[in-house]
PDB file of C-alpha atoms (C1' of nucleotides) in Angstrom:
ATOM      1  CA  UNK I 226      70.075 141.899 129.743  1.00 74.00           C
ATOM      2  CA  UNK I 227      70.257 138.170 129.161  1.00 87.00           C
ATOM      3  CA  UNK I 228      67.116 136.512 129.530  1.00 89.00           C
ATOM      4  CA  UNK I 229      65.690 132.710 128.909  1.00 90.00           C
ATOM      5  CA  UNK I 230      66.307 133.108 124.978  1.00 90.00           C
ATOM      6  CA  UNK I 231      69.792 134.960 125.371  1.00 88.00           C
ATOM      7  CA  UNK I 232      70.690 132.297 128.049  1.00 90.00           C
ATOM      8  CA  UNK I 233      70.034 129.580 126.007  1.00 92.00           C
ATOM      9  CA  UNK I 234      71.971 131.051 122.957  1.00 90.00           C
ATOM     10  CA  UNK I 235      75.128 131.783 125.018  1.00 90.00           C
ATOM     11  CA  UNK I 236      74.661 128.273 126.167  1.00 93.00           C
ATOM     12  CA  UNK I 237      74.473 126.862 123.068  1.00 92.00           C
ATOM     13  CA  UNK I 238      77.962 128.782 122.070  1.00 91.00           C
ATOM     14  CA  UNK I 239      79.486 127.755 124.913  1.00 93.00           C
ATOM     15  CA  UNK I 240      78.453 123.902 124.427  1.00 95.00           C
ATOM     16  CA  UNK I 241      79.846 123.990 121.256  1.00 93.00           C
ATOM     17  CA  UNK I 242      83.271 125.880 122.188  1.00 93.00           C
ATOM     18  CA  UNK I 243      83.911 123.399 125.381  1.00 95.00           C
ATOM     19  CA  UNK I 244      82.269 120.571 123.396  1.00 94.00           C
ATOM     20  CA  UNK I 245      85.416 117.535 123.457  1.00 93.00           C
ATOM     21  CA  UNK I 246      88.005 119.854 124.950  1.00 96.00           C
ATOM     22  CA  UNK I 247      89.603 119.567 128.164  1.00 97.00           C
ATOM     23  CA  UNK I 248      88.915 121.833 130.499  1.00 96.00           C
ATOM     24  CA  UNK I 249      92.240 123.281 132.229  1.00 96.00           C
ATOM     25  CA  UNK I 250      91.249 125.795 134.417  1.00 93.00           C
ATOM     26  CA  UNK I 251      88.930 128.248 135.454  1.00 93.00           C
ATOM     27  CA  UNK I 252      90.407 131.374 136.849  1.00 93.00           C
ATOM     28  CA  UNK I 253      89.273 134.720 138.999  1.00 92.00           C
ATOM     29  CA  UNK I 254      90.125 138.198 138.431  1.00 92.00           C
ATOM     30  CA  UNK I 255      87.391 139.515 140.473  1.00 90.00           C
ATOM     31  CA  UNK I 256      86.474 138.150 143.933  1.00 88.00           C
ATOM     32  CA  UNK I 257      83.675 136.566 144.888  1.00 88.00           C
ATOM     33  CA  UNK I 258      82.571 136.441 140.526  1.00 92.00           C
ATOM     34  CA  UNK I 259      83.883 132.625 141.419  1.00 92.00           C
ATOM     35  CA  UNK I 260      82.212 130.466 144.277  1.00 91.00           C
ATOM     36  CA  UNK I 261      83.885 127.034 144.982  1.00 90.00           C
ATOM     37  CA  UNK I 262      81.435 124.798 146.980  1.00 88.00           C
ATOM     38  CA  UNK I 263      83.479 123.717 150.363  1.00 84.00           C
ATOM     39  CA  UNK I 264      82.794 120.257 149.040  1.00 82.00           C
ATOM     40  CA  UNK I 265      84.474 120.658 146.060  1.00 75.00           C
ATOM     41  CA  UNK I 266      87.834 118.848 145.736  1.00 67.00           C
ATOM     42  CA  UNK I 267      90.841 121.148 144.933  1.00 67.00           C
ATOM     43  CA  UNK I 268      92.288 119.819 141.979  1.00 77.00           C
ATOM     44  CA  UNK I 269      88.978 119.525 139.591  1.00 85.00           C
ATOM     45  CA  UNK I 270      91.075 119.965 136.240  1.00 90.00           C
ATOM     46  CA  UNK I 271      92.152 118.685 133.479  1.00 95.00           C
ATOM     47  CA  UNK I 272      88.011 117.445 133.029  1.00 96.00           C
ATOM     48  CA  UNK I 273      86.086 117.453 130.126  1.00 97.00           C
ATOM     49  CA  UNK I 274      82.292 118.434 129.581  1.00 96.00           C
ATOM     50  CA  UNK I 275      79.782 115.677 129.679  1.00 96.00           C
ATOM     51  CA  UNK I 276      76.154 117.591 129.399  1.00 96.00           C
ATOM     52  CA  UNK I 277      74.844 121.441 129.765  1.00 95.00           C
ATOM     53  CA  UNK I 278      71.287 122.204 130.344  1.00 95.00           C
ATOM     54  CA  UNK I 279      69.381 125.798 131.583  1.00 94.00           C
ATOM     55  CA  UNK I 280      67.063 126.072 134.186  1.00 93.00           C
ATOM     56  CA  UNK I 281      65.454 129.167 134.045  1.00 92.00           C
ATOM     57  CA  UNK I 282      68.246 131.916 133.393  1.00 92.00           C
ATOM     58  CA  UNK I 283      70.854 129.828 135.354  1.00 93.00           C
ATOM     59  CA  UNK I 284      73.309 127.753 132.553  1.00 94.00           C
ATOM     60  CA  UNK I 285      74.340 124.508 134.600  1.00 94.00           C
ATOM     61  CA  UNK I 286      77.439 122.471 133.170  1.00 95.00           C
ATOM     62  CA  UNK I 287      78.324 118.930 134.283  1.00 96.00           C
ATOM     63  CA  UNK I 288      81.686 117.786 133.920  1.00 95.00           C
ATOM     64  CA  UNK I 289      83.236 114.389 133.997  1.00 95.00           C
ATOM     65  CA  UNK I 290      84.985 114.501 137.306  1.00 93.00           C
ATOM     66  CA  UNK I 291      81.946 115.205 139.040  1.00 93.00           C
ATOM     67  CA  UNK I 292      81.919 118.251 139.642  1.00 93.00           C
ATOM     68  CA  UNK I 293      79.702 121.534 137.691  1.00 94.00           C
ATOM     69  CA  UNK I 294      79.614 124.684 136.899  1.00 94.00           C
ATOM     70  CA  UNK I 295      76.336 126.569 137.534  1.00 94.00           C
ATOM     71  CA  UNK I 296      76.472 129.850 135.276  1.00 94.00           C
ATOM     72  CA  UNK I 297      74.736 132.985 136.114  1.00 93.00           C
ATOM     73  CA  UNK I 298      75.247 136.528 133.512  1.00 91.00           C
ATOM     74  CA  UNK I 299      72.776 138.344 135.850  1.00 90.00           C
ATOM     75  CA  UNK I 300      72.418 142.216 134.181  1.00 86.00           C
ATOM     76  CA  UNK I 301      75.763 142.617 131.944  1.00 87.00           C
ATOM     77  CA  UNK I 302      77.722 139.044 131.962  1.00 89.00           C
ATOM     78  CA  UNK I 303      78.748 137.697 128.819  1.00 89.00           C
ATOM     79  CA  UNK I 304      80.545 134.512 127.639  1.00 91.00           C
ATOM     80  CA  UNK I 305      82.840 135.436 124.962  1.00 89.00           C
ATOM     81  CA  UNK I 306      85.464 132.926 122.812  1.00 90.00           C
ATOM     82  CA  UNK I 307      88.805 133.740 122.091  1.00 89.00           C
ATOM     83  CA  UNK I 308      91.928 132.110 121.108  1.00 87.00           C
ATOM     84  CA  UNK I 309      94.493 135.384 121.971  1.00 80.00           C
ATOM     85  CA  UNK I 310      94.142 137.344 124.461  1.00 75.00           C
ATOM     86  CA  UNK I 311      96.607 136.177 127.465  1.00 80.00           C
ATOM     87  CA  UNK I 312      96.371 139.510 129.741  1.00 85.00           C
ATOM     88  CA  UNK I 313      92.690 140.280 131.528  1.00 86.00           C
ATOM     89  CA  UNK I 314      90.055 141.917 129.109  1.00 89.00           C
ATOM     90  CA  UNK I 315      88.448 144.823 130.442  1.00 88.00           C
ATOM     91  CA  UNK I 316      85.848 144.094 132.720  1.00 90.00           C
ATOM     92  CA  UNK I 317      86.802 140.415 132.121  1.00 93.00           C
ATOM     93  CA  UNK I 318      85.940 138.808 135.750  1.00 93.00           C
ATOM     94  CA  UNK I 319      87.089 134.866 134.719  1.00 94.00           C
ATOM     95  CA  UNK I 320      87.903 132.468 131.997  1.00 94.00           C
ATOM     96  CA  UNK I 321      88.096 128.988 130.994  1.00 95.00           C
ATOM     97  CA  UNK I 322      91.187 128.281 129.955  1.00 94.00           C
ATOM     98  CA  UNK I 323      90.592 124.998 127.573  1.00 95.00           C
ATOM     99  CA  UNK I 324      93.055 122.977 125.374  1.00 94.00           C
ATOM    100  CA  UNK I 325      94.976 124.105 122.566  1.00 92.00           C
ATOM    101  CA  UNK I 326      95.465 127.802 123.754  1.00 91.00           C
ATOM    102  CA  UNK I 327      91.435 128.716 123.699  1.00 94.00           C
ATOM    103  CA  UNK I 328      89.913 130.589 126.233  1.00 94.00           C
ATOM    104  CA  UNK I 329      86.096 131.976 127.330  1.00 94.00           C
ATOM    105  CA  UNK I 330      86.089 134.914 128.490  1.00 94.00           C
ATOM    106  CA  UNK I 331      83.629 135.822 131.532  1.00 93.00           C
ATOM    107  CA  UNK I 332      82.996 140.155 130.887  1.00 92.00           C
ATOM    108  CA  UNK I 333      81.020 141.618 133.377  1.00 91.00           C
ATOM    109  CA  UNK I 334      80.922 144.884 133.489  1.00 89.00           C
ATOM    110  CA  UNK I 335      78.865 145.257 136.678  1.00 89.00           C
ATOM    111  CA  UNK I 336      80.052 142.425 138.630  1.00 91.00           C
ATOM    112  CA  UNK I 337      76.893 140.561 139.447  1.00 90.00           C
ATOM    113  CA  UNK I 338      77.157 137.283 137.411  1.00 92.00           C
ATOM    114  CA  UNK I 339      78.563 134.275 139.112  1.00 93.00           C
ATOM    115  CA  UNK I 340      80.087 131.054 138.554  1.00 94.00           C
ATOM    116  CA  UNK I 341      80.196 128.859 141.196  1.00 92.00           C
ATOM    117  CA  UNK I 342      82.199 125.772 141.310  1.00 93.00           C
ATOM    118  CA  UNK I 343      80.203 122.913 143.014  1.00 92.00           C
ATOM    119  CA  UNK I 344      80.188 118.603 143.190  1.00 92.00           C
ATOM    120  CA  UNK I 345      77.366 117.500 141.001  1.00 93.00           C
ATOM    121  CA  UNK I 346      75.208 116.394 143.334  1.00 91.00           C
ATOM    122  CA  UNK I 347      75.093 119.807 144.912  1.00 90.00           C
ATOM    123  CA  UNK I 348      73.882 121.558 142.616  1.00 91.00           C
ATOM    124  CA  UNK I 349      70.076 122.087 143.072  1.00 89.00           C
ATOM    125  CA  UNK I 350      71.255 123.315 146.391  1.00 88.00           C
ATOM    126  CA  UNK I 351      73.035 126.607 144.883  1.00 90.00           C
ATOM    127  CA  UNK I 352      69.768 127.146 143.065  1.00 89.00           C
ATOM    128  CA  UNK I 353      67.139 129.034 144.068  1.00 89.00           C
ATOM    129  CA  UNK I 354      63.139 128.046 144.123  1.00 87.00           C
ATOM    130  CA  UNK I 355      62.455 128.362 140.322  1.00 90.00           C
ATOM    131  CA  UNK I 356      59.063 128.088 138.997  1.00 91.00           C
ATOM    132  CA  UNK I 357      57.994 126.807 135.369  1.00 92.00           C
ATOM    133  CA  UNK I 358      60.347 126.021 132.462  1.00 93.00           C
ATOM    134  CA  UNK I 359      57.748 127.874 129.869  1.00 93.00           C
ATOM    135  CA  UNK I 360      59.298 125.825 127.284  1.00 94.00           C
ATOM    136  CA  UNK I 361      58.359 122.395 128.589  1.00 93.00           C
ATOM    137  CA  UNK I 362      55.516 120.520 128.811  1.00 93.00           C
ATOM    138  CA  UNK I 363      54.526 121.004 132.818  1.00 92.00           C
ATOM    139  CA  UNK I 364      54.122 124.741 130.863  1.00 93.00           C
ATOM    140  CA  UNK I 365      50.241 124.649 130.481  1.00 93.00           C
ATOM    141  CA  UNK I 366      46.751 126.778 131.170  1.00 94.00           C
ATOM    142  CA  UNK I 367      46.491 124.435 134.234  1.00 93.00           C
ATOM    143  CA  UNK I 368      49.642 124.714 135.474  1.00 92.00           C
ATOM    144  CA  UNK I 369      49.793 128.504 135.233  1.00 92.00           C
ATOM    145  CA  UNK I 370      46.428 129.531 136.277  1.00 92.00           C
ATOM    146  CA  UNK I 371      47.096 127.282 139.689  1.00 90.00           C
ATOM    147  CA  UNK I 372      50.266 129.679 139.942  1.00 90.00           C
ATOM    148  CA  UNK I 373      48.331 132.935 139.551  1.00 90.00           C
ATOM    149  CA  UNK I 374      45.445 132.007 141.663  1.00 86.00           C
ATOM    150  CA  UNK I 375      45.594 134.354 144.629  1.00 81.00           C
ATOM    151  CA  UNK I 376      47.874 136.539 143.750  1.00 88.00           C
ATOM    152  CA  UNK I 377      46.916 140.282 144.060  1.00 86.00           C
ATOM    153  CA  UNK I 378      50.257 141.365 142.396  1.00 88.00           C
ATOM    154  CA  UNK I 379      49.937 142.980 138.873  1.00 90.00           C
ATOM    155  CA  UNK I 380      50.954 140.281 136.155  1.00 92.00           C
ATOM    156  CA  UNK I 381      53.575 142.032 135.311  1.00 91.00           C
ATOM    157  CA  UNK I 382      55.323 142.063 138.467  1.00 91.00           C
ATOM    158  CA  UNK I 383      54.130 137.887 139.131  1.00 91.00           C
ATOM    159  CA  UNK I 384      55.294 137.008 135.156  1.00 92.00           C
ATOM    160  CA  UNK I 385      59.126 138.607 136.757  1.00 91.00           C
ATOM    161  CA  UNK I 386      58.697 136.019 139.282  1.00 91.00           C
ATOM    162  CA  UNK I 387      61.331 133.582 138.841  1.00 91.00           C
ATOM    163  CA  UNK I 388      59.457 131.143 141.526  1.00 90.00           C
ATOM    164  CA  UNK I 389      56.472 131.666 139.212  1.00 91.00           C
ATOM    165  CA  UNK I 390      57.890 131.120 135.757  1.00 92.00           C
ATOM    166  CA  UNK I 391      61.994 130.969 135.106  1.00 91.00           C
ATOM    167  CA  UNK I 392      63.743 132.862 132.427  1.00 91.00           C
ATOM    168  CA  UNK I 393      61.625 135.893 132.232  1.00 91.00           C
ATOM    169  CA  UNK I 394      62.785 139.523 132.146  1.00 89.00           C
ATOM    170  CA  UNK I 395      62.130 142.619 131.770  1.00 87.00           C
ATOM    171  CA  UNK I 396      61.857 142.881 127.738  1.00 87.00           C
ATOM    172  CA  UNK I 397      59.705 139.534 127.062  1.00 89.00           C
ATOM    173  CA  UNK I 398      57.226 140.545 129.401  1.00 90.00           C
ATOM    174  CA  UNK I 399      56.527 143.986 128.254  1.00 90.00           C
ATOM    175  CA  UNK I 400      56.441 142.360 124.746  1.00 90.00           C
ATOM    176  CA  UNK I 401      54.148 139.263 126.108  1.00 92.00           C
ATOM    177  CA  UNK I 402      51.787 141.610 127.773  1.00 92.00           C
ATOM    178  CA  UNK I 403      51.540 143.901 124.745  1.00 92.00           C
ATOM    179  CA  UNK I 404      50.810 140.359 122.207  1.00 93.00           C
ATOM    180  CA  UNK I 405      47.855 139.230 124.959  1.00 94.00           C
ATOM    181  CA  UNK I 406      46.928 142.714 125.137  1.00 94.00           C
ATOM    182  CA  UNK I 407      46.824 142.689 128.851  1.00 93.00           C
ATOM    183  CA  UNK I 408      47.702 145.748 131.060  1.00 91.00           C
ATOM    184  CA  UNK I 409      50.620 145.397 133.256  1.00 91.00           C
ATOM    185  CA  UNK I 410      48.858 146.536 136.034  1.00 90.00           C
ATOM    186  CA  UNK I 411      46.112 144.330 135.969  1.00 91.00           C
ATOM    187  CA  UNK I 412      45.985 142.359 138.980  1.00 90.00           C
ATOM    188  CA  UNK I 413      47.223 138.572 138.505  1.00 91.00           C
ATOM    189  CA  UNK I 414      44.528 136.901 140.095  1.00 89.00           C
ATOM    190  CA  UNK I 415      41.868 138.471 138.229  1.00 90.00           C
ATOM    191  CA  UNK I 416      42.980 137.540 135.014  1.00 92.00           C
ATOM    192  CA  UNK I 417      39.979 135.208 132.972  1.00 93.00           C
ATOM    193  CA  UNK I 418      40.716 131.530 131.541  1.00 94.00           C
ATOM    194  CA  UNK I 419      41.379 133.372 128.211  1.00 95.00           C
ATOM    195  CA  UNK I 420      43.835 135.675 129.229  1.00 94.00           C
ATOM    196  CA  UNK I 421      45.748 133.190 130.709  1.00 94.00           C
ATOM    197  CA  UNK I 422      45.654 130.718 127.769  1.00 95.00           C
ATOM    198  CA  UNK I 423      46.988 133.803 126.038  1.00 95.00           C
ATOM    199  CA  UNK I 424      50.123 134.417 128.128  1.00 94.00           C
ATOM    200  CA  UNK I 425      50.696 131.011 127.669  1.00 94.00           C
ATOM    201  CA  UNK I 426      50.933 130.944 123.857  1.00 95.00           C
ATOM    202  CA  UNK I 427      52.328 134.229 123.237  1.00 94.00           C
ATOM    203  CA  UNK I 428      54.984 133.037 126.048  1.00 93.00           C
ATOM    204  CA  UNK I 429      55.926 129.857 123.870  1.00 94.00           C
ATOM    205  CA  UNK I 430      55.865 131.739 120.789  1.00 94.00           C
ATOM    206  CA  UNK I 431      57.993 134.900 121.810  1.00 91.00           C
ATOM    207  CA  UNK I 432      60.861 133.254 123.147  1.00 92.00           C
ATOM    208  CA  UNK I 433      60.897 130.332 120.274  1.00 92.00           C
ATOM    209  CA  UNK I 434      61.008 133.322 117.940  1.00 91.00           C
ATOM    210  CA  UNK I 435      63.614 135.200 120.043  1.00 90.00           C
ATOM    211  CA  UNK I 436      65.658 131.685 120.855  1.00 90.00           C
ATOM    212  CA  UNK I 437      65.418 131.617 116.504  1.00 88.00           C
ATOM    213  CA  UNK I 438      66.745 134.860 116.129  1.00 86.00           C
ATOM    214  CA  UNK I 439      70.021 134.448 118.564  1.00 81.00           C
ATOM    215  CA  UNK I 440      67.643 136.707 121.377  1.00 82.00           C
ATOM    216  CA  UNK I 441      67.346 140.599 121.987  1.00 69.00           C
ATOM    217  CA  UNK I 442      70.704 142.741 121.918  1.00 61.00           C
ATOM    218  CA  UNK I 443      69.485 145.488 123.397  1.00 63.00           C
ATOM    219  CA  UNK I 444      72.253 147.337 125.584  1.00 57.00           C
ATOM    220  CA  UNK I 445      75.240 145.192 124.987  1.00 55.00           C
ATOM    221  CA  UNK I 446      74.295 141.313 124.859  1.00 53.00           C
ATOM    222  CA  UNK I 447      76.119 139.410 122.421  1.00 54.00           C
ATOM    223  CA  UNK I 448      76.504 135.711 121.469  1.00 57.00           C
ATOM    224  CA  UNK I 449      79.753 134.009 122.245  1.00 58.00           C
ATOM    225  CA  UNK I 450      81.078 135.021 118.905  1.00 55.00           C
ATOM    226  CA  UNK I 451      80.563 138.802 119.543  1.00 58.00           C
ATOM    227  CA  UNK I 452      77.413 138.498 116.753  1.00 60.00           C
ATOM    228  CA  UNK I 453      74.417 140.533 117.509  1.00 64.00           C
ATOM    229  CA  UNK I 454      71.102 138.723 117.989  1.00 72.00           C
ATOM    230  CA  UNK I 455      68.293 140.206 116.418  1.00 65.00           C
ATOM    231  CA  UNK I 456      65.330 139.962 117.970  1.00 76.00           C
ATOM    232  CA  UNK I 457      65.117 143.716 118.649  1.00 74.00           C
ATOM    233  CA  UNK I 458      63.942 143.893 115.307  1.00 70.00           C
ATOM    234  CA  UNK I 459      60.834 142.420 116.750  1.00 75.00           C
ATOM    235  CA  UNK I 460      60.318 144.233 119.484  1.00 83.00           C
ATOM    236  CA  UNK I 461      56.926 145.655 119.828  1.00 86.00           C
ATOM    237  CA  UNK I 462      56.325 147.725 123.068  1.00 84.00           C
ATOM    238  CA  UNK I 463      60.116 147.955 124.726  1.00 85.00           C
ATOM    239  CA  UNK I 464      61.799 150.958 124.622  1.00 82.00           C
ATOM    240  CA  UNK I 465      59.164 151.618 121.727  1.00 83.00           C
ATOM    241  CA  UNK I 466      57.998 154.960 121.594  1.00 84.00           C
ATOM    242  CA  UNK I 467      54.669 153.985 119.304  1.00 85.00           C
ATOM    243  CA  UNK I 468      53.575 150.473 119.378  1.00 89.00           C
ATOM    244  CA  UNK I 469      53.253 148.684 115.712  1.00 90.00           C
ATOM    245  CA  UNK I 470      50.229 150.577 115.570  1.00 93.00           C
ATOM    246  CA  UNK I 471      51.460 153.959 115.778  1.00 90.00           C
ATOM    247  CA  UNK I 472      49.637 154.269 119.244  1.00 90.00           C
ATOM    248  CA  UNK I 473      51.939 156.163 121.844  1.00 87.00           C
ATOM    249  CA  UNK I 474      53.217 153.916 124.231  1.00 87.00           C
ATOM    250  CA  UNK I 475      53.463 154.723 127.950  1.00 86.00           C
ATOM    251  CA  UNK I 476      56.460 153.668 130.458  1.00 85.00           C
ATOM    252  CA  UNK I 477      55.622 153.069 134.532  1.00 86.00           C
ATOM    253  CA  UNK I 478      57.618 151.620 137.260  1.00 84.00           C
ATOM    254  CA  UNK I 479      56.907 148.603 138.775  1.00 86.00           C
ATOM    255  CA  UNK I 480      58.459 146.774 141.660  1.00 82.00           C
ATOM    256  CA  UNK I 481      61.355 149.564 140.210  1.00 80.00           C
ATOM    257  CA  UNK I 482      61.136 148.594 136.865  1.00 85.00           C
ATOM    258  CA  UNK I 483      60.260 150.157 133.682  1.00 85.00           C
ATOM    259  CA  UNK I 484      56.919 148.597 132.238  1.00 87.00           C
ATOM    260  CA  UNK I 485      56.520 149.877 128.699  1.00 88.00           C
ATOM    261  CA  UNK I 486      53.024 149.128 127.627  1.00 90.00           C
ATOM    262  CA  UNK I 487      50.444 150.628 124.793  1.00 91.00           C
ATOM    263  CA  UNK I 488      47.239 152.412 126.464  1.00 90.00           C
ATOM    264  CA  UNK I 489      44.785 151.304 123.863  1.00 92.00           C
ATOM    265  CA  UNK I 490      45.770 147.891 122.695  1.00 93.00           C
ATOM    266  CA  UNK I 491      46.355 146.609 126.398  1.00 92.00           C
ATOM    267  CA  UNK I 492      42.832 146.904 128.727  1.00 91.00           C
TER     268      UNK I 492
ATOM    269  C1'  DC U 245      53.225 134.668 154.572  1.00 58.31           C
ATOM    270  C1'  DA U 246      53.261 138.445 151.258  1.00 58.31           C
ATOM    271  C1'  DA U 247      54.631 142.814 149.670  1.00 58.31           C
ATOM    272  C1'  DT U 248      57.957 146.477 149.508  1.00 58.31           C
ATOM    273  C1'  DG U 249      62.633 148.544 149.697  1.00 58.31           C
ATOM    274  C1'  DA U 250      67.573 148.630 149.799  1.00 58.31           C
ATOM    275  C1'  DT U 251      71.583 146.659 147.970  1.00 58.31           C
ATOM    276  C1'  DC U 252      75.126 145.288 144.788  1.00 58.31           C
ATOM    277  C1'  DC U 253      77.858 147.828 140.482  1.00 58.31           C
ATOM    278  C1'  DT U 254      79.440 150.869 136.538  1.00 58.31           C
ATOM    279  C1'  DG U 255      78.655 152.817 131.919  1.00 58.31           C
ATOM    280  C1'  DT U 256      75.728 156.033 129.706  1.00 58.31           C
ATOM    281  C1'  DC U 257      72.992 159.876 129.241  1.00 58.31           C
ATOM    282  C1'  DC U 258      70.901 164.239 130.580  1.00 58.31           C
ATOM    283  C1'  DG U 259      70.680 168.911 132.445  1.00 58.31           C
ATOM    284  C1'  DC U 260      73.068 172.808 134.106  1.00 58.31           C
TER     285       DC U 260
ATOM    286  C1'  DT B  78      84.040 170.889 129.306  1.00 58.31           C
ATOM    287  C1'  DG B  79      82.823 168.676 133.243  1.00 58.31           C
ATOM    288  C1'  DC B  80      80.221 167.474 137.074  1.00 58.31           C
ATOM    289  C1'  DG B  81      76.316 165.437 139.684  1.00 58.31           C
ATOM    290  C1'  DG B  82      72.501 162.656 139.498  1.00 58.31           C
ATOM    291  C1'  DA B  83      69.246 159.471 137.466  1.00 58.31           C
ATOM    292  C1'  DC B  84      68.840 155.236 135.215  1.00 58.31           C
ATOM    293  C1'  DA B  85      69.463 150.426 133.768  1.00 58.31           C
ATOM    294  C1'  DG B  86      68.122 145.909 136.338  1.00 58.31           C
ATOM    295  C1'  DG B  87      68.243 140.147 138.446  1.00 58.31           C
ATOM    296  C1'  DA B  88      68.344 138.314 142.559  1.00 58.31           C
ATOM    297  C1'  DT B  89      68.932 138.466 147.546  1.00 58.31           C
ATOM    298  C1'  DC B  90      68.307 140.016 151.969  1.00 58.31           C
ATOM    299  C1'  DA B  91      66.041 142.983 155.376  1.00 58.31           C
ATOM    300  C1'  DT B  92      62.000 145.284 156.824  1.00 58.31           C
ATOM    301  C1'  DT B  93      57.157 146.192 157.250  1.00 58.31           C
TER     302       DT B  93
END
DNA sequence: CAATGATCCTGTCCGC
DNA sequence: TGCGGACAGGATCATT
């Protein structure tokens, strides 16, 4: 399941494959996978790419007509590059259709990614309240403990938190919990100065490392090029059976999610 | 206002 | 072999 690191390195393939290349067209095989903004003229192509950034797990595209694409892979969505295929891939949902016969491909097997098709200027207004980028600066002790303050939730449920901190899932959590050595179920507000200082680094240094290594394909995420990342090699708690210290690890829902945490290195 | 639950989907895996 | 059910899970909306 894509999160901040596997966003960003789907993002970076897809810079690079739109990168000086007209756009043509972006069409739908599945409805509602594509959202046009109302204000959004109706003839937006030929246009070419003129910045990307991420915000959290959302990719957000800025072309030169005024107009962008805000990019959303949710649980299974995938980017993928080809220069072949003219019928629908399975599960493929949309493509780009770009200059010189090359497409991206927009797979999603369960249909909850979106692109939607909006002027510029509209776009913070498709976005939802997102909280820190934990790879920039305003990412700090002070910043974070002012977030947690009064929150009786357990961390792990508050780190999910998009309004909290963007680009989290499932998988860095568990692993940033297990590196702090915090318990999932410890309540958020009653975390000391240290602890929090903690999530911080281990927050920074996980998803650098996991950004590095092309980020986590676990399930089926793959980078626009169909290469595995390979952060999974890393992994320390997810899915783990043992942690790295041949401790049994223990799994628990939370919020309806699977919390995978080690019973002796996490108090 | 915060916390919880249902919902959207389909491929995979497990038990019988 | 095949069927039913649980599970995976990000974000949104409804309910408590």
């Amino acid at each position: 399941m894509p999160e901040l690191p596997e966003v960003q390195t789907v993002l970076d393939g897809f810079t690079e494959a739109i990168k000086d290349k007209y756009i043509l067209d972006l069409e739908c095989y599945y409805p509602g996978t594509v959202i046009h903004d109302p204000e959004q003229q109706d003839e937006p192509f030929p246009a070419k790419m003129i910045s990307t950034r991420r915000r959290g797990k959302y990719m957000i595209v800025e072309l030169d007509n005024g107009s962008s694409f805000i990019i959303h892979l949710r649980m299974t969505g995938k980017l993928v590059f080809s220069t072949l295929a003219t019928e629908p891939l399975p599960h493929e949902r949309a493509r780009f259709i770009l200059e010189g016969d090359e497409l991206v491909h927009f797979i999603d097997i369960r249909t909850f990614g979106k692109i939607i098709h909006c002027t510029s200027t509209n776009v913070s207004s498709y976005l939802p309240n997102l909280g820190l980028e934990p790879l920039e600066q305003e990412f700090s002790y002070a910043t974070l403990a002012a977030k947690l303050k009064s929150k009786k939730a357990p961390i792990k449920t508050v780190l999910l938190d998009q309004s909290i901190i963007a680009g989290l899932g499932n998988i860095y959590v568990c692993e940033i919990l297990y590196r702090t050595g915090i318990l999932p179920t410890t309540p958020a507000e009653s975390l000391n100065p240290k602890s929090i200082k903690n999530i911080v680094k281990e927050c920074v240094t996980v998803l650098n490392q996991a950004i590095q290594m092309g980020g986590t394909s676990i399930s089926d995420f793959r980078r626009i090029d169909d290469k595995t990342g390979e952060f999974q090699r890393f992994l320390q708690v997810y899915q783990k059976a043992e942690c790295p210290l041949g401790h049994k690890t223990k799994r628990i829902v939370q919020g309806g999610r699977s919390s995978f945490y080690c019973p002796i290195c996490q108090k």
